[in-house]
Amino acid sequence: MLKLSIYAILFFSLFFYSCKNEEEKRELKTNESKDTELQTSQKSNTVNPEDLLKQQPEEIETPEGMVWVSGVKFTMGASEGDPYALPREKPAHPVAVDGFFIDQTEVTNAQFKKFTAETGYVTVAERPIDWEQMKKQLPPGTPKPHDSVLQPGSLIFKKELENIANLNDYGQWWEWKTGADWKHPQGPQSDIEGKDNYPVVHIAYEDALAYASWAGRDLPTEAEWEAAAHGKLHGGIYTWGDDESKLNKEANTWQGEFPVKNIPEDGYKYAAPVKSFPPNSLNLYDMAGNVWEFTKDNFNTRYYQDALQQGELLNPKGSTTYFNEDNPYQNEKVIKGGSFLCNKSYCASYRISSRMGTSMDSGTDHLGFRTVKRVK
């Protein structure tokens, strides 16, 4: 899980910012309205199934590496009886989406490498840190760190931990690593040699959008992502249904005691190459676990409450505003799917309905993306 931006965690970890500010933060107004005005192509009590684009148009070929997701009406949000569901996943509400294409896998290092080679694109994690932008994400009056600290880099998971005093303090297992980026996922001494088929990580939201634009595609909405994750099994908690006992065979997640002891019963301690685990019913891989995936939706913890009041939503695009009471200084995007760090004792986010917020400048070693292509 990640609730602070990379910049905020960098600052707090290096300058030991006091936790006493938590109460002050709760009293501050967010930088956006708490209203949750919806973005959608249609608001209505019901959507006529005949109006949905279900079948792939005959004149349109399936793009390489993509899968067709038929238009569908379904219930978005936490399944009834899900013991791990959080308030931000509720209430469940009816939605409908038109058919679209989605990547069969998370975007890989090889694919991203081709993009940067052709365009010369430089990711956020590789760029100098802009203090003027960083301070907007911190409490007013926060002093500027020394320039030697404000160097390009990203967040990596601390792999050598012996004990954790408080699971609510996630800064204990995240480390700011100068020089960490998509080509150097564990820092400047690491590389991605032999890892072409691993999901690209240390990607910020604008990096994902830039790749999608280059490929003539887009990032999925949260509703599109859930429709694809459910596949032909709508109503299930997981991409394979409701049987939690299948988790280690179906998804790359954390086994053992999080975050100090990882027992790789599924064959992988951390990220795995794409297609290492069985696909879902639409032949999509890693819709549960491996790495988190960006969506286009703004993260607003109150959005689902408002959505339920609007009737059935057609092609919803999420809230027009951002709101997260736990992180009032950030504008965040919804990420889905969970990662290799997810464990039911802390973060059972390999469930379809799970939704987290992350700042748009955040790149980590467990966050990637996949793209969609719409035809309507």
Tab-separated table of C-alpha atoms in Angstrom:
chain	number	residue	atom	x	y	z
A	1	MET	CA	0.000	0.000	0.000
A	2	LEU	CA	1.087	3.555	-0.630
A	3	LYS	CA	-0.707	6.595	0.739
A	4	LEU	CA	1.994	9.255	0.566
A	5	SER	CA	3.809	10.423	-2.510
A	6	ILE	CA	7.409	9.453	-3.057
A	7	TYR	CA	8.407	12.982	-2.156
A	8	ALA	CA	6.510	13.017	1.121
A	9	ILE	CA	7.945	9.682	2.229
A	10	LEU	CA	11.403	10.830	1.192
A	11	PHE	CA	11.106	13.890	3.352
A	12	PHE	CA	9.550	12.178	6.340
A	13	SER	CA	12.035	9.316	6.314
A	14	LEU	CA	15.060	11.611	6.177
A	15	PHE	CA	13.896	14.323	8.518
A	16	PHE	CA	11.814	12.286	10.996
A	17	TYR	CA	8.723	14.418	10.642
A	18	SER	CA	6.664	14.141	13.795
A	19	CYS	CA	3.505	12.023	13.885
A	20	LYS	CA	1.858	14.723	15.983
A	21	ASN	CA	0.706	16.352	12.746
A	22	GLU	CA	-1.805	13.545	12.143
A	23	GLU	CA	-4.485	15.261	14.221
A	24	GLU	CA	-3.808	18.564	12.482
A	25	LYS	CA	-4.156	16.935	9.074
A	26	ARG	CA	-7.573	15.570	9.906
A	27	GLU	CA	-8.787	19.093	10.604
A	28	LEU	CA	-7.442	20.583	7.389
A	29	LYS	CA	-9.550	21.013	4.306
A	30	THR	CA	-8.528	18.955	1.305
A	31	ASN	CA	-7.197	20.614	-1.812
A	32	GLU	CA	-10.329	19.527	-3.642
A	33	SER	CA	-14.014	19.587	-2.840
A	34	LYS	CA	-15.374	16.633	-0.908
A	35	ASP	CA	-18.251	16.438	-3.387
A	36	THR	CA	-18.107	13.474	-5.726
A	37	GLU	CA	-19.601	14.692	-8.986
A	38	LEU	CA	-19.569	11.789	-11.411
A	39	GLN	CA	-17.864	11.551	-14.768
A	40	THR	CA	-19.947	9.309	-17.002
A	41	SER	CA	-21.350	9.183	-20.491
A	42	GLN	CA	-24.833	8.604	-19.092
A	43	LYS	CA	-26.671	8.657	-15.772
A	44	SER	CA	-29.935	6.754	-15.707
A	45	ASN	CA	-32.017	4.369	-13.660
A	46	THR	CA	-31.382	1.552	-16.125
A	47	VAL	CA	-29.217	0.882	-19.169
A	48	ASN	CA	-30.748	-1.025	-22.057
A	49	PRO	CA	-28.523	-4.060	-22.698
A	50	GLU	CA	-29.233	-3.704	-26.403
A	51	ASP	CA	-27.497	-0.338	-26.374
A	52	LEU	CA	-24.211	-1.809	-25.166
A	53	LEU	CA	-21.409	-2.656	-27.559
A	54	LYS	CA	-20.963	-6.340	-26.742
A	55	GLN	CA	-19.482	-8.064	-29.754
A	56	GLN	CA	-16.167	-7.110	-31.284
A	57	PRO	CA	-16.877	-5.276	-34.565
A	58	GLU	CA	-16.028	-7.521	-37.510
A	59	GLU	CA	-14.099	-4.798	-39.290
A	60	ILE	CA	-11.744	-4.258	-36.354
A	61	GLU	CA	-8.893	-6.689	-35.811
A	62	THR	CA	-7.692	-7.511	-32.321
A	63	PRO	CA	-4.556	-5.450	-31.629
A	64	GLU	CA	-1.464	-7.508	-30.896
A	65	GLY	CA	-1.272	-8.602	-27.279
A	66	MET	CA	-4.806	-7.505	-26.446
A	67	VAL	CA	-8.092	-9.251	-25.590
A	68	TRP	CA	-11.680	-8.196	-26.294
A	69	VAL	CA	-13.868	-7.528	-23.251
A	70	SER	CA	-17.557	-7.697	-24.148
A	71	GLY	CA	-19.875	-4.905	-23.068
A	72	VAL	CA	-21.583	-5.875	-19.830
A	73	LYS	CA	-23.802	-4.774	-16.973
A	74	PHE	CA	-22.467	-5.750	-13.564
A	75	THR	CA	-22.290	-4.796	-9.911
A	76	MET	CA	-19.141	-2.815	-9.172
A	77	GLY	CA	-17.607	-2.797	-5.699
A	78	ALA	CA	-17.347	-5.214	-2.792
A	79	SER	CA	-19.101	-8.563	-3.191
A	80	GLU	CA	-21.607	-9.460	-0.521
A	81	GLY	CA	-19.922	-11.601	2.110
A	82	ASP	CA	-16.377	-10.440	1.312
A	83	PRO	CA	-14.676	-10.519	4.743
A	84	TYR	CA	-11.805	-8.285	3.607
A	85	ALA	CA	-13.845	-5.498	1.987
A	86	LEU	CA	-13.044	-1.968	3.162
A	87	PRO	CA	-15.429	1.007	3.399
A	88	ARG	CA	-13.967	2.625	0.271
A	89	GLU	CA	-15.141	-0.417	-1.749
A	90	LYS	CA	-18.750	0.077	-0.629
A	91	PRO	CA	-21.546	0.288	-1.405
A	92	ALA	CA	-21.642	-1.963	-4.445
A	93	HIS	CA	-23.496	-0.236	-7.287
A	94	PRO	CA	-24.727	-1.101	-10.794
A	95	VAL	CA	-22.688	-0.056	-13.819
A	96	ALA	CA	-22.490	-0.876	-17.513
A	97	VAL	CA	-19.523	-0.603	-19.864
A	98	ASP	CA	-19.216	-0.875	-23.616
A	99	GLY	CA	-16.879	-3.468	-25.059
A	100	PHE	CA	-13.175	-2.645	-25.376
A	101	PHE	CA	-9.752	-4.191	-25.864
A	102	ILE	CA	-7.319	-4.579	-22.947
A	103	ASP	CA	-3.716	-5.737	-22.724
A	104	GLN	CA	-3.425	-9.426	-21.957
A	105	THR	CA	-0.562	-8.671	-19.574
A	106	GLU	CA	0.889	-5.773	-17.664
A	107	VAL	CA	3.168	-3.640	-19.847
A	108	THR	CA	6.599	-5.263	-19.804
A	109	ASN	CA	10.140	-3.931	-19.654
A	110	ALA	CA	10.615	-4.891	-23.302
A	111	GLN	CA	7.552	-2.935	-24.398
A	112	PHE	CA	8.489	0.124	-22.367
A	113	LYS	CA	12.059	-0.073	-23.638
A	114	LYS	CA	10.784	0.121	-27.223
A	115	PHE	CA	8.705	3.175	-26.321
A	116	THR	CA	11.621	5.062	-24.766
A	117	ALA	CA	13.988	4.086	-27.578
A	118	GLU	CA	11.619	5.506	-30.197
A	119	THR	CA	10.621	8.651	-28.328
A	120	GLY	CA	13.518	9.493	-25.995
A	121	TYR	CA	11.031	9.690	-23.139
A	122	VAL	CA	12.451	10.163	-19.616
A	123	THR	CA	10.355	8.916	-16.693
A	124	VAL	CA	9.506	10.934	-13.599
A	125	ALA	CA	11.852	8.826	-11.458
A	126	GLU	CA	14.761	9.764	-13.732
A	127	ARG	CA	14.148	13.521	-13.598
A	128	PRO	CA	15.506	16.030	-11.071
A	129	ILE	CA	13.129	16.651	-8.163
A	130	ASP	CA	11.298	19.972	-8.294
A	131	TRP	CA	11.051	21.436	-4.787
A	132	GLU	CA	8.298	23.835	-5.848
A	133	GLN	CA	6.144	20.853	-6.774
A	134	MET	CA	7.223	18.771	-3.809
A	135	LYS	CA	6.293	21.339	-1.168
A	136	LYS	CA	2.716	21.439	-2.440
A	137	GLN	CA	2.386	17.862	-1.186
A	138	LEU	CA	3.703	18.617	2.303
A	139	PRO	CA	2.286	20.480	5.304
A	140	PRO	CA	2.554	24.284	4.920
A	141	GLY	CA	5.837	25.659	6.184
A	142	THR	CA	7.817	22.462	5.689
A	143	PRO	CA	11.495	23.490	5.264
A	144	LYS	CA	13.366	22.570	2.106
A	145	PRO	CA	15.802	19.627	2.464
A	146	HIS	CA	19.391	19.998	1.308
A	147	ASP	CA	19.867	19.723	-2.450
A	148	SER	CA	21.965	16.595	-1.933
A	149	VAL	CA	18.805	14.864	-0.749
A	150	LEU	CA	16.597	15.983	-3.615
A	151	GLN	CA	18.007	13.604	-6.181
A	152	PRO	CA	16.143	11.461	-8.746
A	153	GLY	CA	15.038	8.084	-7.469
A	154	SER	CA	12.076	6.025	-6.363
A	155	LEU	CA	10.712	3.858	-3.574
A	156	ILE	CA	11.729	0.244	-3.095
A	157	PHE	CA	10.549	-2.354	-0.618
A	158	LYS	CA	13.052	-3.095	2.174
A	159	LYS	CA	13.792	-6.777	1.745
A	160	GLU	CA	15.816	-7.289	4.911
A	161	LEU	CA	13.510	-6.692	7.875
A	162	GLU	CA	13.593	-8.546	11.197
A	163	ASN	CA	10.641	-7.080	13.050
A	164	ILE	CA	8.024	-4.376	12.725
A	165	ALA	CA	6.677	-2.502	15.723
A	166	ASN	CA	3.546	-1.098	14.103
A	167	LEU	CA	1.888	-2.240	10.868
A	168	ASN	CA	0.238	1.171	10.532
A	169	ASP	CA	3.659	2.751	9.966
A	170	TYR	CA	4.293	1.625	6.402
A	171	GLY	CA	7.377	3.845	6.202
A	172	GLN	CA	9.198	1.052	8.026
A	173	TRP	CA	9.288	-1.137	4.932
A	174	TRP	CA	9.740	1.488	2.233
A	175	GLU	CA	13.113	2.934	1.336
A	176	TRP	CA	13.885	5.918	-0.852
A	177	LYS	CA	16.575	4.781	-3.263
A	178	THR	CA	18.499	7.397	-5.212
A	179	GLY	CA	18.971	6.171	-8.750
A	180	ALA	CA	16.095	3.663	-8.663
A	181	ASP	CA	13.988	3.760	-11.834
A	182	TRP	CA	12.475	1.410	-14.384
A	183	LYS	CA	15.911	0.452	-15.754
A	184	HIS	CA	17.408	0.102	-12.265
A	185	PRO	CA	14.567	-1.279	-10.143
A	186	GLN	CA	16.651	-1.797	-6.968
A	187	GLY	CA	18.951	1.189	-7.418
A	188	PRO	CA	21.875	2.185	-9.668
A	189	GLN	CA	23.739	-1.108	-9.161
A	190	SER	CA	20.779	-3.140	-10.478
A	191	ASP	CA	19.461	-3.601	-13.999
A	192	ILE	CA	16.764	-5.388	-16.001
A	193	GLU	CA	19.071	-7.626	-17.983
A	194	GLY	CA	17.193	-10.856	-18.675
A	195	LYS	CA	13.927	-9.363	-17.392
A	196	ASP	CA	12.262	-8.315	-20.634
A	197	ASN	CA	9.094	-10.198	-19.676
A	198	TYR	CA	8.761	-8.673	-16.211
A	199	PRO	CA	6.240	-5.878	-15.687
A	200	VAL	CA	7.809	-2.431	-15.926
A	201	VAL	CA	7.788	-0.682	-12.535
A	202	HIS	CA	8.787	2.666	-11.005
A	203	ILE	CA	6.238	4.219	-13.334
A	204	ALA	CA	4.362	7.418	-12.454
A	205	TYR	CA	0.893	8.195	-13.795
A	206	GLU	CA	2.167	10.544	-16.489
A	207	ASP	CA	4.661	7.898	-17.608
A	208	ALA	CA	1.849	5.393	-18.065
A	209	LEU	CA	-0.238	7.946	-19.963
A	210	ALA	CA	2.708	8.820	-22.202
A	211	TYR	CA	3.230	5.169	-23.120
A	212	ALA	CA	-0.495	4.666	-23.747
A	213	SER	CA	-0.654	7.717	-26.006
A	214	TRP	CA	2.361	6.520	-28.000
A	215	ALA	CA	0.685	3.124	-28.443
A	216	GLY	CA	-2.596	4.734	-29.546
A	217	ARG	CA	-4.352	3.531	-26.414
A	218	ASP	CA	-5.420	4.737	-22.979
A	219	LEU	CA	-5.448	3.640	-19.357
A	220	PRO	CA	-8.564	1.758	-18.235
A	221	THR	CA	-11.235	3.334	-16.095
A	222	GLU	CA	-11.808	1.574	-12.794
A	223	ALA	CA	-15.090	0.182	-14.131
A	224	GLU	CA	-13.394	-1.175	-17.257
A	225	TRP	CA	-10.664	-2.713	-15.124
A	226	GLU	CA	-13.207	-4.493	-12.899
A	227	ALA	CA	-15.205	-5.720	-15.903
A	228	ALA	CA	-12.025	-7.225	-17.356
A	229	ALA	CA	-10.945	-8.722	-14.032
A	230	HIS	CA	-14.302	-10.447	-13.540
A	231	GLY	CA	-14.269	-11.736	-17.101
A	232	LYS	CA	-17.035	-14.304	-17.456
A	233	LEU	CA	-17.358	-14.828	-13.693
A	234	HIS	CA	-19.163	-11.701	-12.516
A	235	GLY	CA	-19.997	-11.671	-8.842
A	236	GLY	CA	-16.870	-13.405	-7.563
A	237	ILE	CA	-14.518	-11.945	-4.979
A	238	TYR	CA	-11.431	-13.047	-6.894
A	239	THR	CA	-10.633	-13.356	-10.574
A	240	TRP	CA	-11.084	-17.135	-10.254
A	241	GLY	CA	-14.255	-17.069	-8.104
A	242	ASP	CA	-14.725	-17.146	-4.325
A	243	ASP	CA	-12.335	-19.906	-3.237
A	244	GLU	CA	-9.626	-18.196	-1.193
A	245	SER	CA	-7.674	-21.472	-0.850
A	246	LYS	CA	-6.603	-21.179	-4.523
A	247	LEU	CA	-4.756	-17.908	-3.932
A	248	ASN	CA	-1.175	-19.202	-4.006
A	249	LYS	CA	-1.796	-21.061	-7.263
A	250	GLU	CA	-3.660	-18.215	-8.949
A	251	ALA	CA	-1.740	-15.055	-8.019
A	252	ASN	CA	1.676	-13.740	-7.054
A	253	THR	CA	1.185	-12.506	-3.496
A	254	TRP	CA	3.010	-12.555	-0.158
A	255	GLN	CA	3.120	-15.814	1.782
A	256	GLY	CA	4.314	-15.838	5.356
A	257	GLU	CA	4.375	-13.023	7.892
A	258	PHE	CA	4.164	-9.603	6.252
A	259	PRO	CA	6.498	-7.756	5.921
A	260	VAL	CA	9.300	-9.663	7.684
A	261	LYS	CA	9.090	-13.213	6.356
A	262	ASN	CA	8.195	-14.166	2.809
A	263	ILE	CA	7.827	-17.866	2.052
A	264	PRO	CA	7.669	-18.127	-1.762
A	265	GLU	CA	5.197	-20.994	-1.917
A	266	ASP	CA	3.965	-19.658	-5.257
A	267	GLY	CA	7.496	-19.778	-6.696
A	268	TYR	CA	8.267	-16.064	-6.515
A	269	LYS	CA	9.448	-13.925	-3.643
A	270	TYR	CA	8.813	-10.623	-5.383
A	271	ALA	CA	7.683	-9.670	-8.917
A	272	ALA	CA	7.272	-12.459	-11.461
A	273	PRO	CA	7.466	-12.503	-15.257
A	274	VAL	CA	4.092	-11.908	-16.870
A	275	LYS	CA	2.101	-15.067	-17.634
A	276	SER	CA	3.691	-16.919	-14.691
A	277	PHE	CA	0.261	-17.582	-13.174
A	278	PRO	CA	-2.981	-18.851	-14.722
A	279	PRO	CA	-5.108	-16.312	-16.632
A	280	ASN	CA	-8.659	-15.409	-15.727
A	281	SER	CA	-11.699	-16.481	-17.738
A	282	LEU	CA	-10.898	-13.929	-20.470
A	283	ASN	CA	-7.293	-15.123	-20.756
A	284	LEU	CA	-5.955	-12.041	-18.965
A	285	TYR	CA	-2.899	-12.486	-16.767
A	286	ASP	CA	-2.055	-10.995	-13.366
A	287	MET	CA	-5.317	-9.174	-12.787
A	288	ALA	CA	-4.649	-10.289	-9.207
A	289	GLY	CA	-1.234	-9.774	-7.628
A	290	ASN	CA	2.218	-9.283	-9.146
A	291	VAL	CA	2.120	-5.457	-9.447
A	292	TRP	CA	-0.535	-2.827	-8.862
A	293	GLU	CA	-2.012	-1.190	-11.976
A	294	PHE	CA	-2.967	2.428	-12.632
A	295	THR	CA	-6.474	3.399	-13.729
A	296	LYS	CA	-7.662	6.807	-14.991
A	297	ASP	CA	-10.106	7.362	-12.116
A	298	ASN	CA	-9.521	9.971	-9.437
A	299	PHE	CA	-9.341	8.407	-5.980
A	300	ASN	CA	-12.240	9.586	-3.829
A	301	THR	CA	-13.190	7.470	-0.824
A	302	ARG	CA	-16.767	8.791	-0.968
A	303	TYR	CA	-17.361	8.171	-4.652
A	304	TYR	CA	-19.185	4.842	-4.333
A	305	GLN	CA	-21.721	6.332	-1.929
A	306	ASP	CA	-22.681	8.951	-4.482
A	307	ALA	CA	-22.570	6.504	-7.386
A	308	LEU	CA	-25.229	4.302	-5.811
A	309	GLN	CA	-27.629	7.246	-5.656
A	310	GLN	CA	-27.307	7.906	-9.389
A	311	GLY	CA	-28.844	4.680	-10.644
A	312	GLU	CA	-27.104	2.523	-13.229
A	313	LEU	CA	-24.055	4.262	-14.679
A	314	LEU	CA	-22.959	3.792	-18.274
A	315	ASN	CA	-19.206	3.928	-18.870
A	316	PRO	CA	-18.439	5.696	-15.572
A	317	LYS	CA	-15.152	7.540	-15.321
A	318	GLY	CA	-15.085	8.039	-11.580
A	319	SER	CA	-15.275	11.163	-9.480
A	320	THR	CA	-14.399	14.615	-10.813
A	321	THR	CA	-12.700	15.359	-7.492
A	322	TYR	CA	-10.062	13.828	-5.252
A	323	PHE	CA	-10.632	12.965	-1.609
A	324	ASN	CA	-8.723	10.817	0.838
A	325	GLU	CA	-9.071	11.656	4.505
A	326	ASP	CA	-5.818	9.808	5.215
A	327	ASN	CA	-3.832	11.866	2.709
A	328	PRO	CA	-5.347	15.341	2.356
A	329	TYR	CA	-2.404	16.947	0.554
A	330	GLN	CA	-2.440	14.640	-2.456
A	331	ASN	CA	-4.404	14.269	-5.671
A	332	GLU	CA	-4.449	10.508	-6.126
A	333	LYS	CA	-5.402	8.007	-8.824
A	334	VAL	CA	-7.098	4.662	-8.249
A	335	ILE	CA	-4.837	1.636	-8.546
A	336	LYS	CA	-6.146	-1.926	-8.775
A	337	GLY	CA	-5.128	-5.562	-8.551
A	338	GLY	CA	-2.746	-5.666	-5.608
A	339	SER	CA	0.840	-6.856	-5.802
A	340	PHE	CA	3.404	-9.390	-4.647
A	341	LEU	CA	3.375	-7.555	-1.299
A	342	CYS	CA	-0.294	-8.243	-0.585
A	343	ASN	CA	-1.146	-10.538	2.308
A	344	LYS	CA	-4.500	-11.007	4.018
A	345	SER	CA	-2.997	-9.979	7.359
A	346	TYR	CA	-2.405	-6.487	6.011
A	347	CYS	CA	-3.481	-5.869	2.427
A	348	ALA	CA	-5.808	-8.393	0.781
A	349	SER	CA	-5.875	-6.247	-2.323
A	350	TYR	CA	-5.722	-9.103	-4.799
A	351	ARG	CA	-9.533	-8.997	-4.600
A	352	ILE	CA	-11.291	-7.478	-7.631
A	353	SER	CA	-13.094	-4.761	-5.674
A	354	SER	CA	-10.010	-3.589	-3.801
A	355	ARG	CA	-9.061	-0.010	-4.611
A	356	MET	CA	-6.181	2.090	-3.374
A	357	GLY	CA	-5.088	5.648	-4.033
A	358	THR	CA	-1.592	6.675	-5.034
A	359	SER	CA	-0.230	10.073	-5.986
A	360	MET	CA	0.347	10.675	-9.651
A	361	ASP	CA	4.088	11.232	-9.193
A	362	SER	CA	4.558	7.960	-7.294
A	363	GLY	CA	6.670	5.211	-8.716
A	364	THR	CA	7.522	2.079	-6.753
A	365	ASP	CA	8.855	-1.404	-7.400
A	366	HIS	CA	5.350	-2.897	-7.132
A	367	LEU	CA	3.336	-0.535	-9.374
A	368	GLY	CA	2.854	-0.873	-13.132
A	369	PHE	CA	-0.002	-0.620	-15.634
A	370	ARG	CA	-1.775	-2.036	-18.657
A	371	THR	CA	-3.619	-0.239	-21.455
A	372	VAL	CA	-6.994	-0.354	-23.194
A	373	LYS	CA	-8.238	0.520	-26.662
A	374	ARG	CA	-11.836	1.648	-27.078
A	375	VAL	CA	-13.813	1.379	-30.304
A	376	LYS	CA	-16.902	3.375	-29.289
